[in-house]
Short mmCIF file of C-alpha atoms (C1' of nucleotides) in Angstrom, two decimals:
data_model
loop_
_atom_site.label_atom_id
_atom_site.label_comp_id
_atom_site.label_asym_id
_atom_site.label_seq_id
_atom_site.Cartn_x
_atom_site.Cartn_y
_atom_site.Cartn_z
CA MET N 1 110.23 93.78 87.76
CA GLU N 2 108.93 92.37 91.03
CA LYS N 3 110.16 94.67 93.79
CA GLY N 4 108.75 97.70 92.04
CA ASP N 5 105.20 96.38 92.05
CA THR N 6 105.45 95.51 95.79
CA THR N 7 106.53 98.98 96.84
CA ARG N 8 104.07 100.58 94.44
CA HIS N 9 101.31 98.56 96.05
CA ALA N 10 102.46 99.60 99.51
CA ILE N 11 102.60 103.21 98.53
CA LEU N 12 99.04 103.05 97.16
CA ASP N 13 97.75 101.38 100.31
CA ALA N 14 99.27 104.10 102.44
CA GLY N 15 98.15 106.74 100.05
CA LEU N 16 94.66 105.53 100.03
CA LYS N 17 94.53 105.50 103.77
CA MET N 18 95.86 109.08 103.79
CA ALA N 19 93.45 110.26 101.09
CA THR N 20 90.49 108.72 103.01
CA GLN N 21 91.50 110.33 106.29
CA LEU N 22 92.35 113.73 104.95
CA SER N 23 91.59 114.18 101.23
CA LEU N 24 92.97 113.20 97.90
CA GLU N 25 94.55 116.61 97.35
CA SER N 26 96.30 116.63 100.74
CA VAL N 27 98.19 113.41 99.99
CA THR N 28 101.53 115.03 99.79
CA ILE N 29 104.52 113.29 98.25
CA GLY N 30 106.67 114.30 101.15
CA HIS N 31 104.23 113.13 103.78
CA LEU N 32 103.57 109.93 101.93
CA ALA N 33 107.36 109.29 101.61
CA LYS N 34 107.70 109.73 105.39
CA VAL N 35 104.92 107.24 106.14
CA THR N 36 106.28 104.64 103.71
CA GLN N 37 109.82 105.30 104.90
CA MET N 38 111.10 106.21 101.43
CA SER N 39 112.75 109.23 99.97
CA LYS N 40 110.59 111.79 98.19
CA SER N 41 112.40 111.23 94.95
CA GLY N 42 112.33 107.41 95.26
CA LEU N 43 108.63 107.57 95.73
CA PHE N 44 108.06 110.13 93.10
CA ALA N 45 109.87 107.97 90.49
CA HIS N 46 106.96 105.47 90.66
CA PHE N 47 104.47 107.98 89.39
CA GLN N 48 106.28 110.80 87.53
CA SER N 49 103.66 113.27 88.65
CA LYS N 50 101.19 113.91 91.49
CA GLU N 51 98.38 113.62 89.04
CA ASN N 52 99.44 110.02 88.26
CA LEU N 53 99.77 109.30 91.96
CA GLN N 54 96.24 110.61 92.63
CA ILE N 55 94.86 108.48 89.79
CA GLY N 56 96.73 105.43 91.02
CA ILE N 57 95.25 105.94 94.44
CA MET N 58 91.71 106.21 93.12
CA GLN N 59 92.29 103.14 90.88
CA HIS N 60 93.47 101.20 93.81
CA ALA N 61 90.40 102.29 95.76
CA GLY N 62 88.21 101.13 92.85
CA GLU N 63 89.74 97.67 92.87
CA LEU N 64 89.22 97.37 96.70
CA PHE N 65 85.65 98.73 96.26
CA ALA N 66 84.77 96.17 93.67
CA GLU N 67 86.29 93.41 95.77
CA ARG N 68 84.60 94.36 98.97
CA VAL N 69 81.32 96.00 98.03
CA VAL N 70 80.11 95.16 94.48
CA ILE N 71 81.27 91.61 93.90
CA PRO N 72 80.14 90.20 97.30
CA ALA N 73 76.74 91.79 96.69
CA LEU N 74 76.56 89.82 93.41
CA MET N 75 76.96 86.64 95.39
CA ALA N 76 73.64 87.31 97.15
CA LYS N 77 70.35 86.22 95.62
CA ALA N 78 69.24 88.60 92.94
CA GLY N 79 66.47 91.04 93.88
CA ILE N 80 65.87 92.59 97.24
CA PRO N 81 68.46 90.46 99.08
CA ARG N 82 71.16 91.71 96.67
CA VAL N 83 70.08 95.29 97.16
CA LYS N 84 70.30 94.93 100.89
CA ALA N 85 73.67 93.22 100.62
CA LEU N 86 74.99 96.05 98.51
CA VAL N 87 73.77 98.68 101.00
CA ASN N 88 75.30 96.84 103.95
CA ASN N 89 78.63 96.33 102.15
CA TRP N 90 78.68 100.01 101.12
CA ILE N 91 78.04 101.02 104.78
CA LYS N 92 80.80 98.75 106.00
CA TRP N 93 83.04 100.24 103.41
CA SER N 94 82.37 103.79 104.26
CA SER N 95 82.50 103.06 107.99
CA LYS N 96 85.78 101.33 107.87
CA MET N 97 87.92 104.35 107.47
CA THR N 98 87.91 107.64 109.45
CA GLY N 99 87.06 109.98 106.64
CA GLY N 100 84.21 108.05 105.15
CA CYS N 101 83.96 106.97 101.48
CA ILE N 102 86.87 108.18 99.34
CA PHE N 103 84.65 108.37 96.24
CA VAL N 104 82.14 110.70 97.88
CA SER N 105 84.84 113.03 99.25
CA SER N 106 87.01 112.99 96.08
CA SER N 107 84.17 113.71 93.70
CA THR N 108 83.11 116.58 95.88
CA GLU N 109 86.72 117.76 95.98
CA PHE N 110 87.38 117.55 92.28
CA THR N 111 84.10 118.88 90.94
CA SER N 112 85.55 122.11 89.75
CA ARG N 113 89.07 121.06 89.14
CA PRO N 114 89.20 120.00 85.54
CA GLY N 115 91.85 117.46 84.60
CA LYS N 116 92.65 113.77 84.23
CA VAL N 117 91.99 113.13 87.94
CA ARG N 118 88.48 114.50 87.84
CA ASP N 119 87.74 112.64 84.56
CA PHE N 120 88.84 109.38 86.18
CA ILE N 121 86.70 109.96 89.30
CA LEU N 122 83.68 110.82 87.14
CA GLU N 123 84.16 107.54 85.18
CA GLN N 124 84.20 105.64 88.38
CA GLN N 125 81.00 107.28 89.58
CA GLU N 126 79.31 106.43 86.40
CA ALA N 127 80.47 102.81 86.68
CA TRP N 128 78.98 102.76 90.17
CA LEU N 129 75.63 104.08 89.00
CA ASP N 130 75.65 101.43 86.32
CA SER N 131 76.10 98.78 89.05
CA LEU N 132 73.06 100.19 90.78
CA ARG N 133 71.05 100.08 87.55
CA ARG N 134 72.06 96.54 86.80
CA ILE N 135 71.07 95.40 90.26
CA ALA N 136 67.71 96.98 89.78
CA ARG N 137 67.28 95.24 86.44
CA SER N 138 68.06 91.86 88.08
CA ALA N 139 65.48 92.61 90.72
CA ILE N 140 62.92 93.08 88.01
CA ARG N 141 63.95 89.88 86.37
CA VAL N 142 63.42 87.84 89.52
CA GLY N 143 60.08 89.59 90.21
CA ASP N 144 61.12 91.47 93.34
CA PHE N 145 60.61 94.88 91.56
CA LYS N 146 57.69 95.92 89.48
CA LYS N 147 58.31 95.51 85.68
CA ASP N 148 57.74 99.17 84.76
CA ILE N 149 60.06 100.85 87.24
CA ASP N 150 62.77 103.35 86.13
CA CYS N 151 66.14 101.83 86.90
CA ASP N 152 67.78 105.29 86.64
CA GLN N 153 65.40 106.66 89.19
CA PHE N 154 66.18 103.73 91.50
CA ALA N 155 69.89 104.43 91.19
CA PHE N 156 69.22 108.07 92.12
CA ASP N 157 67.01 107.18 95.04
CA LEU N 158 69.40 104.61 96.47
CA TYR N 159 72.54 106.65 96.10
CA SER N 160 70.88 109.68 97.63
CA LEU N 161 70.04 107.58 100.60
CA LEU N 162 73.63 106.43 100.91
CA LEU N 163 74.87 109.97 100.62
CA GLY N 164 72.49 110.95 103.45
CA PHE N 165 73.75 108.12 105.54
CA HIS N 166 77.38 109.10 104.82
CA LEU N 167 76.90 112.77 105.91
CA TYR N 168 74.86 111.94 109.02
CA ASP N 169 76.97 109.13 110.17
CA ARG N 170 80.45 109.97 109.19
CA MET N 171 80.36 113.75 109.49
CA LEU N 172 77.65 114.80 111.85
CA ASN N 173 78.13 111.72 113.92
CA HIS N 174 74.48 111.14 114.56
CA GLU N 175 73.99 108.01 116.48
CA ASP N 176 70.66 106.89 115.08
CA THR N 177 71.67 107.14 111.46
CA LYS N 178 71.48 103.42 110.84
CA LYS N 179 67.89 103.44 112.11
CA ARG N 180 66.92 106.32 109.86
CA GLN N 181 68.55 104.69 106.90
CA ASP N 182 66.77 101.43 107.57
CA VAL N 183 63.37 103.23 107.67
CA ALA N 184 64.13 105.09 104.46
CA LEU N 185 65.42 101.98 102.63
CA ASP N 186 62.29 99.95 103.57
CA ARG N 187 60.05 102.68 102.25
CA LEU N 188 62.22 102.91 99.14
CA LEU N 189 61.99 99.18 98.52
CA ASP N 190 58.23 99.17 99.14
CA ASN N 191 57.87 101.61 96.42
CA TYR N 192 59.59 99.56 93.80
CA ARG N 193 58.16 96.20 94.97
CA MET Q 1 85.30 151.96 112.14
CA GLU Q 2 83.50 152.05 108.92
CA LYS Q 3 86.04 151.37 106.17
CA GLY Q 4 87.21 148.28 107.88
CA ASP Q 5 83.80 146.73 107.75
CA THR Q 6 83.44 147.47 104.11
CA THR Q 7 86.67 145.87 103.08
CA ARG Q 8 86.10 142.91 105.39
CA HIS Q 9 82.76 142.41 103.69
CA ALA Q 10 84.38 142.57 100.24
CA ILE Q 11 87.07 140.06 101.34
CA LEU Q 12 84.43 137.68 102.62
CA ASP Q 13 82.45 138.02 99.44
CA ALA Q 14 85.43 137.17 97.33
CA GLY Q 15 86.51 134.50 99.77
CA LEU Q 16 83.11 132.75 99.65
CA LYS Q 17 83.14 132.76 95.93
CA MET Q 18 86.64 131.30 95.89
CA ALA Q 19 85.73 128.70 98.54
CA THR Q 20 82.68 127.66 96.62
CA GLN Q 21 84.56 127.20 93.33
CA LEU Q 22 87.56 125.48 94.73
CA SER Q 23 87.26 124.57 98.42
CA LEU Q 24 87.46 126.29 101.72
CA GLU Q 25 90.97 125.03 102.33
CA SER Q 26 92.32 126.30 99.10
CA VAL Q 27 91.30 129.82 99.76
CA THR Q 28 94.84 131.13 100.09
CA ILE Q 29 95.63 134.39 101.67
CA GLY Q 30 97.92 135.31 98.85
CA HIS Q 31 95.43 134.39 96.19
CA LEU Q 32 92.60 136.21 98.00
CA ALA Q 33 94.74 139.28 98.32
CA LYS Q 34 95.38 139.30 94.61
CA VAL Q 35 91.70 139.05 93.76
CA THR Q 36 90.73 141.78 96.23
CA GLN Q 37 93.67 143.93 95.15
CA MET Q 38 95.11 144.08 98.58
CA SER Q 39 98.43 143.23 100.17
CA LYS Q 40 98.76 139.89 101.86
CA SER Q 41 99.50 141.48 105.22
CA GLY Q 42 96.80 144.03 104.85
CA LEU Q 43 94.24 141.33 104.29
CA PHE Q 44 95.63 139.12 107.00
CA ALA Q 45 95.29 141.94 109.54
CA HIS Q 46 91.55 141.56 109.28
CA PHE Q 47 91.53 138.04 110.53
CA GLN Q 48 94.82 137.32 112.49
CA SER Q 49 94.85 133.75 111.35
CA LYS Q 50 93.67 131.62 108.41
CA GLU Q 51 91.34 129.74 110.75
CA ASN Q 52 89.47 132.94 111.55
CA LEU Q 53 89.30 133.68 107.87
CA GLN Q 54 87.75 130.34 107.15
CA ILE Q 55 85.26 130.74 109.93
CA GLY Q 56 84.42 134.26 108.70
CA ILE Q 57 83.77 132.96 105.22
CA MET Q 58 81.46 130.27 106.56
CA GLN Q 59 79.67 132.64 108.75
CA HIS Q 60 79.21 134.97 105.81
CA ALA Q 61 77.89 132.01 103.78
CA GLY Q 62 75.46 131.17 106.61
CA GLU Q 63 74.04 134.66 106.59
CA LEU Q 64 73.49 134.58 102.84
CA PHE Q 65 71.95 131.16 103.14
CA ALA Q 66 69.47 132.25 105.80
CA GLU Q 67 68.65 135.30 103.66
CA ARG Q 68 68.25 133.48 100.37
CA VAL Q 69 67.03 130.05 101.32
CA VAL Q 70 65.52 129.69 104.80
CA ILE Q 71 63.80 133.08 105.39
CA PRO Q 72 62.09 133.24 101.94
CA ALA Q 73 60.81 129.72 102.56
CA LEU Q 74 59.18 130.91 105.72
CA MET Q 75 57.23 133.49 103.75
CA ALA Q 76 55.48 130.65 101.95
CA LYS Q 77 52.40 129.10 103.45
CA ALA Q 78 53.23 126.52 106.12
CA GLY Q 79 52.99 122.93 105.15
CA ILE Q 80 53.80 121.38 101.76
CA PRO Q 81 54.14 124.80 99.96
CA ARG Q 82 56.81 125.74 102.39
CA VAL Q 83 58.66 122.50 101.95
CA LYS Q 84 58.61 122.92 98.20
CA ALA Q 85 59.72 126.59 98.52
CA LEU Q 86 62.62 125.46 100.72
CA VAL Q 87 63.72 122.76 98.24
CA ASN Q 88 63.48 125.22 95.32
CA ASN Q 89 65.39 127.84 97.14
CA TRP Q 90 68.11 125.34 98.12
CA ILE Q 91 68.41 124.14 94.45
CA LYS Q 92 68.80 127.70 93.35
CA TRP Q 93 71.41 128.38 96.04
CA SER Q 94 73.47 125.37 95.12
CA SER Q 95 73.06 125.90 91.38
CA LYS Q 96 74.16 129.55 91.56
CA MET Q 97 77.84 128.88 92.04
CA THR Q 98 80.19 126.63 90.12
CA GLY Q 99 81.20 124.39 92.89
CA GLY Q 100 77.79 123.72 94.35
CA CYS Q 101 76.79 124.23 97.95
CA ILE Q 102 79.62 125.41 100.21
CA PHE Q 103 78.13 123.69 103.25
CA VAL Q 104 78.11 120.32 101.60
CA SER Q 105 81.65 120.51 100.33
CA SER Q 106 83.05 122.07 103.49
CA SER Q 107 81.58 119.53 105.83
CA THR Q 108 82.98 116.77 103.62
CA GLU Q 109 86.33 118.54 103.61
CA PHE Q 110 86.51 119.12 107.32
CA THR Q 111 85.11 115.86 108.65
CA SER Q 112 88.42 114.56 109.86
CA ARG Q 113 90.20 117.84 110.50
CA PRO Q 114 89.44 118.74 114.13
CA GLY Q 115 89.47 122.37 115.12
CA LYS Q 116 87.42 125.46 115.45
CA VAL Q 117 86.55 125.49 111.79
CA ARG Q 118 85.07 121.99 111.86
CA ASP Q 119 83.14 122.72 114.98
CA PHE Q 120 81.59 125.79 113.44
CA ILE Q 121 80.60 123.98 110.29
CA LEU Q 122 78.98 121.19 112.29
CA GLU Q 123 76.98 123.81 114.24
CA GLN Q 124 75.70 125.25 111.05
CA GLN Q 125 74.74 121.81 109.80
CA GLU Q 126 72.75 121.09 113.00
CA ALA Q 127 71.05 124.49 112.66
CA TRP Q 128 70.08 123.49 109.15
CA LEU Q 129 68.62 120.24 110.33
CA ASP Q 130 66.71 122.13 112.93
CA SER Q 131 65.16 124.24 110.28
CA LEU Q 132 64.06 121.13 108.45
CA ARG Q 133 62.53 119.70 111.58
CA ARG Q 134 60.71 122.96 112.36
CA ILE Q 135 59.26 123.09 108.89
CA ALA Q 136 58.01 119.53 109.26
CA ARG Q 137 56.45 120.45 112.55
CA SER Q 138 54.68 123.37 111.09
CA ALA Q 139 53.42 121.03 108.26
CA ILE Q 140 51.87 118.86 110.89
CA ARG Q 141 50.34 121.84 112.57
CA VAL Q 142 48.41 122.86 109.43
CA GLY Q 143 47.38 119.34 108.67
CA ASP Q 144 49.61 118.74 105.56
CA PHE Q 145 51.56 116.01 107.33
CA LYS Q 146 50.19 113.19 109.46
CA LYS Q 147 50.31 113.88 113.18
CA ASP Q 148 52.45 110.84 114.12
CA ILE Q 149 55.40 111.41 111.70
CA ASP Q 150 58.99 111.54 112.91
CA CYS Q 151 60.40 115.03 112.16
CA ASP Q 152 63.99 113.82 112.48
CA GLN Q 153 63.33 111.21 109.92
CA PHE Q 154 61.81 113.78 107.63
CA ALA Q 155 64.96 115.86 107.96
CA PHE Q 156 67.08 112.93 107.12
CA ASP Q 157 64.96 112.01 104.11
CA LEU Q 158 64.79 115.41 102.62
CA TYR Q 159 68.43 116.27 103.15
CA SER Q 160 69.41 112.96 101.55
CA LEU Q 161 67.41 113.90 98.58
CA LEU Q 162 69.10 117.26 98.36
CA LEU Q 163 72.52 115.64 98.60
CA GLY Q 164 71.59 113.26 95.84
CA PHE Q 165 70.57 116.16 93.69
CA HIS Q 166 73.74 117.99 94.54
CA LEU Q 167 76.00 115.16 93.45
CA TYR Q 168 74.04 114.31 90.29
CA ASP Q 169 73.53 117.85 89.09
CA ARG Q 170 76.67 119.72 90.26
CA MET Q 171 79.21 116.96 89.95
CA LEU Q 172 78.14 114.29 87.62
CA ASN Q 173 76.26 116.86 85.39
CA HIS Q 174 73.32 114.60 84.73
CA GLU Q 175 70.68 116.49 82.74
CA ASP Q 176 67.60 114.90 84.10
CA THR Q 177 68.50 115.41 87.73
CA LYS Q 178 65.67 117.87 88.31
CA LYS Q 179 63.15 115.32 87.01
CA ARG Q 180 64.54 112.58 89.26
CA GLN Q 181 64.48 114.90 92.26
CA ASP Q 182 60.80 115.84 91.48
CA VAL Q 183 59.75 112.22 91.45
CA ALA Q 184 61.56 111.48 94.62
CA LEU Q 185 60.20 114.53 96.39
CA ASP Q 186 56.66 113.74 95.42
CA ARG Q 187 56.97 110.20 96.74
CA LEU Q 188 58.51 111.58 99.91
CA LEU Q 189 55.74 114.01 100.50
CA ASP Q 190 53.08 111.35 99.79
CA ASN Q 191 54.56 109.35 102.49
CA TYR Q 192 54.26 112.01 105.12
CA ARG Q 193 50.90 113.30 103.91
"C1'" DG D 1 93.41 171.41 110.36
"C1'" DA D 2 95.54 168.58 114.25
"C1'" DC D 3 95.95 164.17 116.10
"C1'" DA D 4 95.16 159.62 117.64
"C1'" DA D 5 93.39 155.41 115.93
"C1'" DA D 6 92.38 152.40 112.41
"C1'" DT D 7 93.84 150.35 108.20
"C1'" DA D 8 97.00 148.97 104.71
"C1'" DC D 9 101.64 148.04 102.92
"C1'" DG D 10 106.51 145.86 102.01
"C1'" DA D 11 109.78 142.91 103.11
"C1'" DA D 12 111.21 138.91 105.21
"C1'" DC D 13 110.86 134.44 108.07
"C1'" DG D 14 111.00 129.27 108.08
"C1'" DG D 15 108.40 125.64 105.90
"C1'" DT D 16 106.47 122.75 102.50
"C1'" DC D 17 104.98 121.98 97.96
"C1'" DG D 18 105.97 119.37 93.18
"C1'" DT D 19 109.59 118.34 90.22
"C1'" DA D 20 114.32 117.80 87.95
"C1'" DC D 21 118.68 116.29 88.11
"C1'" DT D 22 122.70 113.02 89.13
"C1'" DA D 23 124.50 109.40 91.88
"C1'" DT D 24 124.12 105.17 94.36
"C1'" DT D 25 122.23 100.93 95.74
"C1'" DT D 26 119.51 96.88 94.85
"C1'" DT D 27 117.48 93.57 91.79
"C1'" DA D 28 117.02 90.01 88.24
"C1'" DT D 29 119.42 87.49 84.46
"C1'" DT D 30 123.23 85.35 82.62
"C1'" DA L 1 130.28 86.31 89.91
"C1'" DA L 2 129.53 89.70 86.25
"C1'" DT L 3 126.53 92.85 84.33
"C1'" DA L 4 122.74 95.54 82.67
"C1'" DA L 5 118.50 97.28 84.43
"C1'" DA L 6 115.57 98.72 87.78
"C1'" DA L 7 114.78 100.99 91.98
"C1'" DT L 8 115.96 104.23 95.44
"C1'" DA L 9 118.36 108.10 97.48
"C1'" DG L 10 120.39 112.93 97.77
"C1'" DT L 11 120.29 117.47 96.64
"C1'" DA L 12 118.62 121.52 94.72
"C1'" DC L 13 115.25 124.53 92.30
"C1'" DG L 14 111.54 128.10 92.24
"C1'" DA L 15 107.00 128.92 93.86
"C1'" DC L 16 103.82 129.59 97.35
"C1'" DC L 17 102.30 128.81 102.12
"C1'" DG L 18 100.83 131.36 106.81
"C1'" DT L 19 102.70 134.65 109.80
"C1'" DT L 20 105.51 138.54 111.94
"C1'" DC L 21 107.17 143.14 112.24
"C1'" DG L 22 108.02 147.84 111.44
"C1'" DT L 23 106.40 151.58 108.67
"C1'" DA L 24 103.43 154.34 105.94
"C1'" DT L 25 98.93 155.81 104.77
"C1'" DT L 26 94.18 156.77 105.46
"C1'" DT L 27 90.30 157.55 108.47
"C1'" DG L 28 87.09 159.56 111.91
"C1'" DT L 29 86.90 162.92 115.83
"C1'" DC L 30 87.77 167.18 118.12
#
DNA sequence: GACAAATACGAACGGTCGTACTATTTTATT
DNA sequence: AATAAAATAGTACGACCGTTCGTATTTGTC
């Protein structure tokens, strides 16, 4: 009742790391068992299927993401400071691990692979877009954004920017990415101000 | 001397389609042989390794991309018309196949998988960024863009926008993506005008 | 039409994949 | 300390992976 949760947590930690570095699909039960020093069958018993393991990993990632990116941003003052906090937290998040942001890579990976895993990932993406919209709305409330702006458009604009950062920084290894992203963000905020 | 090239081309066509729908890594020699109605070993003989097959597929994709996206854009009048043509061609390109743009998904997939394949993909991405810069430069030349703009920043801004479109449209299946992208592009162009 | 070269095939290799079983060990409760 | 339950291990499975090798077929050239 206790031990099981502990090992499950350790498995998901190692699994998330592996999924981030390689990809969600290449988290192999055998490989993961080796890393966690368990037997394949012992590890497998925790999830009953690879699909469940993958969903477990993404759920685990979602909890960490909320804890490290979204919630801390909500601590910042509503409005532009909160937007900037969110962006910085996101950049820290995607920079922390070798492969970049697990949500970006996994949603790319599972686009045309129907099933429970893809559905779960899409739900998470929609929840993320919802966070962006909410933050825009609170920026309107405190007067940092104009009243008549389109919050959906803001979510699109900001997420696009983050995706650009992600590819430039994590994949192409461009050194001046942070600078480019700063310029683009300032222009974006000016437009909603 | 002749037949070999024909089959090789057919293999790459089917391989690109498969890579676009699933992913580059999941283009399996066995699966590809089944689709092209060849034997595994017969197909394999064309490439000598899976790595070479993957590079061949990406090269094939690059040729089609130049042919369908970049070169037609260069036919358009330099400046803003050319930028818009490029964007439209890119959208058509990434919309044509089920899995979206092969370059986006493959660069995500191979970020943390060192080797010849990754190197090749990164080269292609740099060439693409170079096209974007060149188009910005020609826009300055004809007076559509301000003289003192940063062409690298333009490339970053525009590619970010396309990546946003890609994720929204191809993966999240948002219906109003085209509208969002139009709004963002107009604002972007206004800024460089 | 002969002949060398190019192309394609069939069978087999050692590995790894996800999963199913049964057996053993460890845990929590009494 | 005994015991039922939970957790882990061991072994095996069929399927597919990339690759090799020897052989057959097809092709282009003379």
